Short mmCIF file of C-alpha atoms and ligand atoms in Angstrom, two decimals:
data_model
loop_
_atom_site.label_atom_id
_atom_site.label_comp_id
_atom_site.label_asym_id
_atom_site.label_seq_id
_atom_site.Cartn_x
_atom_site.Cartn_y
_atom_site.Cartn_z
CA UNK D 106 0.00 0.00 0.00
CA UNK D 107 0.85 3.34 -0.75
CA UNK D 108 1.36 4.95 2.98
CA UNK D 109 2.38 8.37 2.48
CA UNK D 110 -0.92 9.48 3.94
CA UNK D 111 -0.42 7.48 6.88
CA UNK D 112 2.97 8.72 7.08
CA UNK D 113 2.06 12.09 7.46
CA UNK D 114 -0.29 11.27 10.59
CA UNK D 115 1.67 8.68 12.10
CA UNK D 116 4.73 11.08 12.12
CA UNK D 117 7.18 8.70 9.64
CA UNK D 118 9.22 9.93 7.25
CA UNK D 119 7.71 10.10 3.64
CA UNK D 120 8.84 10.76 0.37
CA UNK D 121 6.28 12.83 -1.76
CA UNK D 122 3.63 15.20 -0.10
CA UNK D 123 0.47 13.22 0.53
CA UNK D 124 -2.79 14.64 -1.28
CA UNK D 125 -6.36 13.73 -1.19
CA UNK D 126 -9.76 16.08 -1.83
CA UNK D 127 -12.55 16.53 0.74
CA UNK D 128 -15.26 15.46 -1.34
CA UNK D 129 -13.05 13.97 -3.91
CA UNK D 130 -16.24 11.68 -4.94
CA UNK D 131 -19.23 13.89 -6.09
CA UNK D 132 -21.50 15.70 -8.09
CA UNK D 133 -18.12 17.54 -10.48
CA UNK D 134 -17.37 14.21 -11.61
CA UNK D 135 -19.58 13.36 -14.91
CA UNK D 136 -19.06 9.22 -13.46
CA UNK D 137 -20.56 10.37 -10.33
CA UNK D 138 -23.53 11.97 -11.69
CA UNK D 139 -24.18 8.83 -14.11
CA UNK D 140 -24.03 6.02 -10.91
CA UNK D 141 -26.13 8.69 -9.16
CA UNK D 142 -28.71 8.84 -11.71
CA UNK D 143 -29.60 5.29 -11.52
CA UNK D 144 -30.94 6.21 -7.64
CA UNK D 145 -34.40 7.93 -6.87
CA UNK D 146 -32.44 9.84 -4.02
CA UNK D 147 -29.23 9.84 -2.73
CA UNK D 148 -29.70 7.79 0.45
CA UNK D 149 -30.93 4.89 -1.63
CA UNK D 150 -27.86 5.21 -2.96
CA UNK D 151 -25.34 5.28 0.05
CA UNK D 152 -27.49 2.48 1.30
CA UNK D 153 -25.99 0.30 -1.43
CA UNK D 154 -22.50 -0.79 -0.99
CA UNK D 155 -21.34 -1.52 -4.52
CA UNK D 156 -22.48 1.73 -5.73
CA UNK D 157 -20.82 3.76 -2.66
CA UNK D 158 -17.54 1.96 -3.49
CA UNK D 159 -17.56 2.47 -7.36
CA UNK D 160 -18.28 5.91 -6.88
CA UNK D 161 -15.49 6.19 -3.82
CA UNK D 162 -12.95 4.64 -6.61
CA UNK D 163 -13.72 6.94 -9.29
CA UNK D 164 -11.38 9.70 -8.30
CA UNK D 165 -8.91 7.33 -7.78
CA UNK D 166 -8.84 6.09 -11.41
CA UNK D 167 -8.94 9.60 -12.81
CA UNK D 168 -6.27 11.39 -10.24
CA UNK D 169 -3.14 10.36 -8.50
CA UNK D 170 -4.21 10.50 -4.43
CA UNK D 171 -3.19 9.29 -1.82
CA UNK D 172 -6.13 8.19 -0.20
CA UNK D 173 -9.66 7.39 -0.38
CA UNK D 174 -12.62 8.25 1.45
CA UNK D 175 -15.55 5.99 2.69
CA UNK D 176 -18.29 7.18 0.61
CA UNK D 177 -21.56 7.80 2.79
CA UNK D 178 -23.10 11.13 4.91
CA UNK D 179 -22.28 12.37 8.25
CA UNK D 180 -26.63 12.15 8.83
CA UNK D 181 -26.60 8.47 8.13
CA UNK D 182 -26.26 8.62 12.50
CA UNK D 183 -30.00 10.98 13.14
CA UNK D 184 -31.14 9.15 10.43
CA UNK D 185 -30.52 5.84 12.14
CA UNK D 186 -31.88 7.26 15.29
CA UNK D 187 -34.68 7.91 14.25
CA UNK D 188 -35.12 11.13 12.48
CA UNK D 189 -36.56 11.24 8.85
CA UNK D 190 -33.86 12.80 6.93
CA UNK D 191 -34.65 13.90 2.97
CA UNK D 192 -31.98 15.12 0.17
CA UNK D 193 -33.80 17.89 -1.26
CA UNK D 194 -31.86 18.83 -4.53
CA UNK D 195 -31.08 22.50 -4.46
CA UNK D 196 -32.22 22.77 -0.62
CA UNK D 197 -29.80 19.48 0.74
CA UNK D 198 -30.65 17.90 4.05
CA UNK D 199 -34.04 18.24 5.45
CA UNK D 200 -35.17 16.59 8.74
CA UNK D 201 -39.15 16.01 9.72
CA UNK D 202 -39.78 17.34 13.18
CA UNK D 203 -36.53 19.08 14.11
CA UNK D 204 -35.38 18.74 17.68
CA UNK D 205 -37.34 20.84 20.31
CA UNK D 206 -37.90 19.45 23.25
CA UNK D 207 -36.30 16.84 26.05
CA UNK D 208 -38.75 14.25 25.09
CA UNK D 209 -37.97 14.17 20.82
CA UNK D 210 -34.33 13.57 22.35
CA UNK D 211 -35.49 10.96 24.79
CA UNK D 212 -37.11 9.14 22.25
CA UNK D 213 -33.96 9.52 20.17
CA UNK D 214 -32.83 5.45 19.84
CA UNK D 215 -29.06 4.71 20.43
CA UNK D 216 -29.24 1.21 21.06
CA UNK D 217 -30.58 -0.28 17.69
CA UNK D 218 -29.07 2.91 15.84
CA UNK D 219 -25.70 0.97 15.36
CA UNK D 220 -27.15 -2.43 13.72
CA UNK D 221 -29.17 -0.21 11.53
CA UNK D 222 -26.07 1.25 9.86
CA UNK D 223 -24.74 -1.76 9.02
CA UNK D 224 -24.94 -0.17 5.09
CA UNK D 225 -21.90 1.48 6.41
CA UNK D 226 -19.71 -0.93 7.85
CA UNK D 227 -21.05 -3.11 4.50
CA UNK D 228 -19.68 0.12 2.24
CA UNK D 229 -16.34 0.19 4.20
CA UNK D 230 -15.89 -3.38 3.48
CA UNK D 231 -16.67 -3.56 -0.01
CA UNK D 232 -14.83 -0.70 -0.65
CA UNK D 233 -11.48 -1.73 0.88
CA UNK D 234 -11.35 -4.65 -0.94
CA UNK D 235 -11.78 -3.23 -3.91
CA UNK D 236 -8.93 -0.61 -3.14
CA UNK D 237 -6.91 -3.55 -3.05
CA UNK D 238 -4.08 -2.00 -1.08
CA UNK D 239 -3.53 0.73 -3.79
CA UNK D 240 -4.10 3.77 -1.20
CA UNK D 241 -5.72 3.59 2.92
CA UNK D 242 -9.47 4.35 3.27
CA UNK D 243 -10.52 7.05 5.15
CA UNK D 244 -13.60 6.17 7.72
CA UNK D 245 -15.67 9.59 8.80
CA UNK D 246 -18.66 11.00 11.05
CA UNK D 247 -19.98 14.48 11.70
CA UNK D 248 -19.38 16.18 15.09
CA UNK D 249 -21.75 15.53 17.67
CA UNK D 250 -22.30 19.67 17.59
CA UNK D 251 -22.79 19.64 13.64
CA UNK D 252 -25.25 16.58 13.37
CA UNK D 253 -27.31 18.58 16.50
CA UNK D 254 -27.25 21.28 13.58
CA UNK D 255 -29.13 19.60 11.39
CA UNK D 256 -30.98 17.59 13.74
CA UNK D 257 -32.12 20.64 15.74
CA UNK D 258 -32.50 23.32 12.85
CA UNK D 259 -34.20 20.99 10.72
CA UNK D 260 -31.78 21.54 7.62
CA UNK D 261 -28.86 23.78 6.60
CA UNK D 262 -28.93 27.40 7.22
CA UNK D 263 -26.67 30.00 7.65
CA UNK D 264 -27.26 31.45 11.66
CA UNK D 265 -28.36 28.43 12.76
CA UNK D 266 -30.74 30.54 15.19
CA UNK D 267 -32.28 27.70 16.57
CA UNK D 268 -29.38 25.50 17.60
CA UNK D 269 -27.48 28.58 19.27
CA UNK D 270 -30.87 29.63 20.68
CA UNK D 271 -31.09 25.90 22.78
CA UNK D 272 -26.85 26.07 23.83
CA UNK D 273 -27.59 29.49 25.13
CA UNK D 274 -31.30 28.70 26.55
CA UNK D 275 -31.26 25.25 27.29
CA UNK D 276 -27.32 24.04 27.57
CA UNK D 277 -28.45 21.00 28.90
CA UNK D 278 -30.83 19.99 26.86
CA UNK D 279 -28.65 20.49 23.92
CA UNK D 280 -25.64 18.53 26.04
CA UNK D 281 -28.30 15.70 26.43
CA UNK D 282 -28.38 15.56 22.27
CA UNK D 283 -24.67 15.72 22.39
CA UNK D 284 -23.84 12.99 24.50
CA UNK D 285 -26.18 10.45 22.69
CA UNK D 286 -24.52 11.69 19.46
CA UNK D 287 -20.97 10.86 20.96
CA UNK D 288 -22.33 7.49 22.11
CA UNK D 289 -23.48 6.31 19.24
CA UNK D 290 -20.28 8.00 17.01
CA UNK D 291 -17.86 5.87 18.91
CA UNK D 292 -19.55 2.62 18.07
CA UNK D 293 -20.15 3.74 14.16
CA UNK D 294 -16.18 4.57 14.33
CA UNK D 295 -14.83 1.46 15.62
CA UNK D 296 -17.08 -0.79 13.30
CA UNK D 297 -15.88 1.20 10.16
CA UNK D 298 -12.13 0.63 11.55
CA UNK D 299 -12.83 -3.20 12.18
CA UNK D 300 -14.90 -3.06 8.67
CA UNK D 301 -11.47 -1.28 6.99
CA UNK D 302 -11.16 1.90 7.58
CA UNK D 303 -7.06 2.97 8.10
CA UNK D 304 -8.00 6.26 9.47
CA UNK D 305 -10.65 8.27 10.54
CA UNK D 306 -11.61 12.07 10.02
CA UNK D 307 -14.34 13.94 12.03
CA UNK D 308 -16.23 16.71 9.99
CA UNK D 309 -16.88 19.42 12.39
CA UNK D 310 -18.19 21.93 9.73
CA UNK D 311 -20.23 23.86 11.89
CA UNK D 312 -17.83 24.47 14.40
CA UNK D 313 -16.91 27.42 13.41
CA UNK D 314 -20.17 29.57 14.82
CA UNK D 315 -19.50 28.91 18.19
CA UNK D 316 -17.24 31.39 20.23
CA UNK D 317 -13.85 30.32 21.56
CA UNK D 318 -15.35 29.38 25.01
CA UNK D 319 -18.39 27.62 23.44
CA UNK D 320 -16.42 26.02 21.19
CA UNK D 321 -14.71 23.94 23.96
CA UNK D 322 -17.78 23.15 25.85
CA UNK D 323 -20.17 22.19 23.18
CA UNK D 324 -17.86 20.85 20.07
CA UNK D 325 -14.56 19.80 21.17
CA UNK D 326 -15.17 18.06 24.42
CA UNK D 327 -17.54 15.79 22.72
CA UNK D 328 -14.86 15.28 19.61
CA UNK D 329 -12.04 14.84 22.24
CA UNK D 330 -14.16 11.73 23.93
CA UNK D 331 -14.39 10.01 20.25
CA UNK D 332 -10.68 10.38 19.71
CA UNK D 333 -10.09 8.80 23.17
CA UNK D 334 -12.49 5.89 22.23
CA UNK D 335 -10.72 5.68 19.02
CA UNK D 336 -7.33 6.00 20.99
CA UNK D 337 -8.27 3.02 23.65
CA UNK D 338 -9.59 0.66 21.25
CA UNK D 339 -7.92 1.14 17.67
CA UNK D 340 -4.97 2.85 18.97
CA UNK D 341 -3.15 2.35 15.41
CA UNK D 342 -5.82 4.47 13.56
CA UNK D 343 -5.22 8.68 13.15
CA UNK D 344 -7.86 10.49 13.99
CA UNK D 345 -8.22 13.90 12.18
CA UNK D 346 -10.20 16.50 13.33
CA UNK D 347 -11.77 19.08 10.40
CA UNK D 348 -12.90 22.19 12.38
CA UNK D 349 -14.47 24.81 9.87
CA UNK D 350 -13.64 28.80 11.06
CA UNK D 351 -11.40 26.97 13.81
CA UNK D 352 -8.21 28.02 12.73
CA UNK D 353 -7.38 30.45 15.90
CA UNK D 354 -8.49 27.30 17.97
CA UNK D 355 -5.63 25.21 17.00
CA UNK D 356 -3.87 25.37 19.61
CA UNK D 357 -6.82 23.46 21.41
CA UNK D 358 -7.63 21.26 18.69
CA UNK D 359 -3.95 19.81 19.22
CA UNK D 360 -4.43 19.18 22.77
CA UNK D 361 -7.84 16.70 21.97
CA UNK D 362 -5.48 13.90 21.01
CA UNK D 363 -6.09 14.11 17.78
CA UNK D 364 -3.21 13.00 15.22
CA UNK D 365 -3.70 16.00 12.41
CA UNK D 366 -6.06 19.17 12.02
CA UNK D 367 -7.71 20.09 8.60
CA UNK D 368 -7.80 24.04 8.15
CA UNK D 369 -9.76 25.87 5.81
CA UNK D 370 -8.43 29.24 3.54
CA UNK D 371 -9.06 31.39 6.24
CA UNK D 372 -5.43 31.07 8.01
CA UNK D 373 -2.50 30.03 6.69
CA UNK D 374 -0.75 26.91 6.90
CA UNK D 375 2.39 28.73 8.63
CA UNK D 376 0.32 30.46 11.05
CA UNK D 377 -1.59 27.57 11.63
CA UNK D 378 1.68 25.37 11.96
CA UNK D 379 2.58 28.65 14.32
CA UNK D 380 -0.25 27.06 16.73
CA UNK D 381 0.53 23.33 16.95
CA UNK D 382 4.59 23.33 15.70
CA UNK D 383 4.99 19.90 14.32
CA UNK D 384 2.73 18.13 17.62
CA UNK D 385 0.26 17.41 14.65
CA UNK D 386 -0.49 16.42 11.15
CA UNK D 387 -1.95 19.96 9.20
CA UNK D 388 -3.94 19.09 6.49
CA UNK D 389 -5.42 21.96 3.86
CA UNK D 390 -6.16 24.43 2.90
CA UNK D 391 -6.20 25.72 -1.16
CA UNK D 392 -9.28 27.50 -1.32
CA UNK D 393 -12.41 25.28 -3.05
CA UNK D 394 -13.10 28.82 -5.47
CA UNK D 395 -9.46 28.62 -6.54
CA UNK D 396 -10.16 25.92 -8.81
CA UNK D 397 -12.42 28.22 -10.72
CA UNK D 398 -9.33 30.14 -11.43
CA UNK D 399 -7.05 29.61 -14.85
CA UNK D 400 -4.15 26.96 -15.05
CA UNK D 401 -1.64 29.47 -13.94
CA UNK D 402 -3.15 30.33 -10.90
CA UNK D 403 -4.03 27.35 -9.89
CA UNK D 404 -0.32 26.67 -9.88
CA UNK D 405 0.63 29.81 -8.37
CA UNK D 406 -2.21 28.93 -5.06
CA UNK D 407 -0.39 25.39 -5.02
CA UNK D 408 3.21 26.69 -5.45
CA UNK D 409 2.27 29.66 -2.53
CA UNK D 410 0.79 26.75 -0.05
CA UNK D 411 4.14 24.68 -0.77
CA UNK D 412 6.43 26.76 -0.54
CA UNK D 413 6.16 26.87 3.44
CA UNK D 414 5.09 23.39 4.10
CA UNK D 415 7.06 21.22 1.00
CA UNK D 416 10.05 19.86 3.41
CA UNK D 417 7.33 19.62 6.29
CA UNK D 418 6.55 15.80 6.49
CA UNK D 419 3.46 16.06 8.53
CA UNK D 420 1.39 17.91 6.27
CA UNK D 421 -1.22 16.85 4.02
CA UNK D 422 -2.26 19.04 0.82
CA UNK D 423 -5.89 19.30 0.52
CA UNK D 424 -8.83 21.94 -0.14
CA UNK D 425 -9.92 24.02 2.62
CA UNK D 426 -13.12 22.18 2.13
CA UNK D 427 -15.21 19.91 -0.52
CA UNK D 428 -14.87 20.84 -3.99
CA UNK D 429 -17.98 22.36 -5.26
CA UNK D 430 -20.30 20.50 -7.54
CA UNK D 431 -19.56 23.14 -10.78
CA UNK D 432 -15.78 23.02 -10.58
CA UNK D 433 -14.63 21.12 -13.80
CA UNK D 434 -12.77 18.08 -13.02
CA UNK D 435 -9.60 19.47 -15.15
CA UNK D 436 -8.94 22.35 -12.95
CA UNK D 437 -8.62 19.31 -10.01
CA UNK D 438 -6.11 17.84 -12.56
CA UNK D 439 -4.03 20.75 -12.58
CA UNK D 440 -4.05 21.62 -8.93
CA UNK D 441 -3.19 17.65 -8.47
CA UNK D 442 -0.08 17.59 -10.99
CA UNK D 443 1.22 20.84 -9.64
CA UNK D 444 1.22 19.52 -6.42
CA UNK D 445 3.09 16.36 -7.66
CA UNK D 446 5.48 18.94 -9.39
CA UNK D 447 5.91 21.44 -6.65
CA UNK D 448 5.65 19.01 -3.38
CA UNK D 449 8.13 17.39 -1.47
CA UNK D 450 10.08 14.60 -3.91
CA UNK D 451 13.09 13.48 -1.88
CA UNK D 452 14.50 10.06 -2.40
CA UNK D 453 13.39 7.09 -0.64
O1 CP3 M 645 -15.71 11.99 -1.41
C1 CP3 M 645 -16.40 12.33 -0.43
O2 CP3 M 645 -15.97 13.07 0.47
C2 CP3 M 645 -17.80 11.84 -0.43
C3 CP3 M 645 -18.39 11.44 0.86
C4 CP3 M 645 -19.11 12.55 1.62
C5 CP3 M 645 -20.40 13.08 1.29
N1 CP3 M 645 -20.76 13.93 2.29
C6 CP3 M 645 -21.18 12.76 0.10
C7 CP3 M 645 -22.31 13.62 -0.31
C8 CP3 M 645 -18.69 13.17 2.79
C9 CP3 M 645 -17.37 13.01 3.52
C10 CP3 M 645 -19.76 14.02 3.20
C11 CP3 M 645 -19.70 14.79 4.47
C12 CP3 M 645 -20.75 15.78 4.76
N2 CP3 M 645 -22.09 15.69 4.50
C13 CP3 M 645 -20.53 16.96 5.50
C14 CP3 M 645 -19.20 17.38 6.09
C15 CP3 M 645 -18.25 17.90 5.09
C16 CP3 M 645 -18.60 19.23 4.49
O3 CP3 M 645 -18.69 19.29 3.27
O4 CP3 M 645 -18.77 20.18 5.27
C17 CP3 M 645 -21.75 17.63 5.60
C18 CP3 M 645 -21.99 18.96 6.28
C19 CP3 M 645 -22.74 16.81 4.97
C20 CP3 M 645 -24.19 17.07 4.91
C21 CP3 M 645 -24.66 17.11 3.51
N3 CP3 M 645 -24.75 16.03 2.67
C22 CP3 M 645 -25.12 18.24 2.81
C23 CP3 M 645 -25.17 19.64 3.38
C24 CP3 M 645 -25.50 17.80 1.53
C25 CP3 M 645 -26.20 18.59 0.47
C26 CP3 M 645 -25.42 19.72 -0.03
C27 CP3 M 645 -24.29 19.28 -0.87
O5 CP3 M 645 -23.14 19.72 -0.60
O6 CP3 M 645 -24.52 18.56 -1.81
C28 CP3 M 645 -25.21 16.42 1.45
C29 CP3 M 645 -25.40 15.51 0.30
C30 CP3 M 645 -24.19 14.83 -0.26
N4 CP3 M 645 -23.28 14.16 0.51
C31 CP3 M 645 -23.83 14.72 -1.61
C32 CP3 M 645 -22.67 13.96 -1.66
C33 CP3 M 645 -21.89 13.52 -2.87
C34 CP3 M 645 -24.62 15.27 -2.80
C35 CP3 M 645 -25.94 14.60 -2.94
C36 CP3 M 645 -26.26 14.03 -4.31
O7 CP3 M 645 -25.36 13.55 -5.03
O8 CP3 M 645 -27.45 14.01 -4.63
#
């Protein structure tokens, strides 16, 4: 297998720059929308394992990476709780009756939510086989605070009113949601690491509307006890820990236990490194819009990340977050060879 990814986390050596793409399997790649099209809606589809994995090896076969990622949702967890969750195309994630009260959470199952995502684990396992050693497989889950986003707004938004209405109104009803989030995370993690999965990343996208104290108490914490579940029983798997508008909370963020950070556009990767020195993998952070850019400037975004992180050997090049659905899979060619060009080559 082709470590370099695990390299990077683990803290070895390597000899090229590890790459991969947060949402390196999607809606940009013409393959993608073809497999898609064959499903009504797109949790049909990530409830059928030999779909998830052709459509997780896709960007493999068209792009050199170093790794791939399990191909699923973070709301496959409310949805096996209970919640009705709906992909509404041009609105995304919808859930019927949002979270409101102590008694929707109560009724919130997390004992049977684990056998029911057994789709998953069957994903993971299909996928990793097919893989066949070429690259790891990246296992993932929202954070307990950005599921409780969805699952307590009712769908995306941009204040999230609601949500930060019930931290600041009713903290413990919202810590209630949290914890049976965490409990059933841990379980999901550890059966996509004994399913396959070499590594696992938590998406914490909508961490980054809390305030540096909140942040702590009603994102981290809850991350922190999944990496120390993940630590105690897989304690060969790298967790990384993807904190969206968390870049001033690095310092933090490297204290979980977690073995890298992803970092969005919003900081650099020297600053950032400025927060954690080498105590962690860093893993970002070429803004998603720069691939609407020309060749050349695509380069010149690559060449300006690499330039401070090349000879670094625990850093990761990625976007700051998932490539959007209109970027044209070319661009991603070009921001992938100049990254082969421009990276870290030394001899093995
Ligand atoms: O290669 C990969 O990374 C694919 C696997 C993957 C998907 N979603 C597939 C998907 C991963 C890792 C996710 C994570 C995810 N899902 C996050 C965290 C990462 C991030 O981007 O912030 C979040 C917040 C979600 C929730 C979600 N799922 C939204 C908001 C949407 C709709 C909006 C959108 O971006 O499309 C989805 C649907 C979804 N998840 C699609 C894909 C490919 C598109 C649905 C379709 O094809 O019909």
């Amino acid at each position: 297998m082709r470590t370099i990814y695990l390299d990077a986390l683990k803290n070895k050596k390597h000899t090229h720059t590890p790459m991969w793409i947060m949402r390196q399997a999607g809606r940009y790649l013409p393959e993608y929308r073809y497999v898609r099209s064959k499903f009504q809606n797109f949790m049909t589809m990530c409830k059928n394992a030999q779909a998830c994995c052709e459509v997780a090896l896709q960007p493999l076969d068209r792009f050199d990476l170093d790794a791939s990622i399990v191909f699923s949702d973070i709301l496959t967890i409310p949805e096996a709780m209970g919640m009705k969750l709906e992909f509404i195309p041009g609105t995304g994630p919808v859930f019927d009756n949002p979270i409101q009260s102590d008694k929707q959470i109560s009724l919130l199952d997390t004992k049977y939510a684990i056998d029911k995502l057994t789709y998953v684990y069957d994903a993971v396992s299909t996928t990793k086989q097919a893989i066949k050693n070429r690259v790891p497989l990246i296992g993932f889950c929202g954070s307990p605070w950005t599921l409780a986003a969805y699952m307590v707004e009712g769908h995306g938004s941009k204040q999230f009113t609601k949500l930060r209405q019930m931290m600041y109104a009713q903290p413990k009803m919202l810590q209630n949601l949290l914890d049976k989030l965490t409990q059933v995370t841990c379980i999901y993690l550890s059966e996509q690491i004994k399913s396959g999965a070499d590594a696992i990343m938590i998406f914490d996208t909508w961490g980054g509307l809390l305030s540096h104290h909140t942040y702590q108490i009603f994102s981290l914490n809850y991350m922190q006890t999944i990496t120390q579940f993940i630590k105690t029983h897989h304690p060969d798997t790298p967790v990384t820990l993807f904190t969206k508008g968390g870049g001033l909370w690095l310092d933090k963020i490297a204290q979980s236990g977690c073995d890298a950070a992803g970092i969005d556009w919003s900081i650099s990767i020297k600053q950032a490194r400025g927060f954690v020195n080498d105590s962690i993998a860093l893993q970002g952070n070429l803004d998603p819009a720069a691939l609407y850019g020309s060749d050349e400037s695509i380069i010149q975004e690559v060449k300006a990340i690499l330039s401070t992180q090349r000879d670094n050997h625990r850093y990761i090049f990625n976007l700051g977050h998932g490539v959007y659905p209109d970027i044209n899979p070319d661009k991603v060619k070009v921001m992938v060879e100049a990254v082969r060009e421009f990276g870290c080559k030394n001899q093995s």
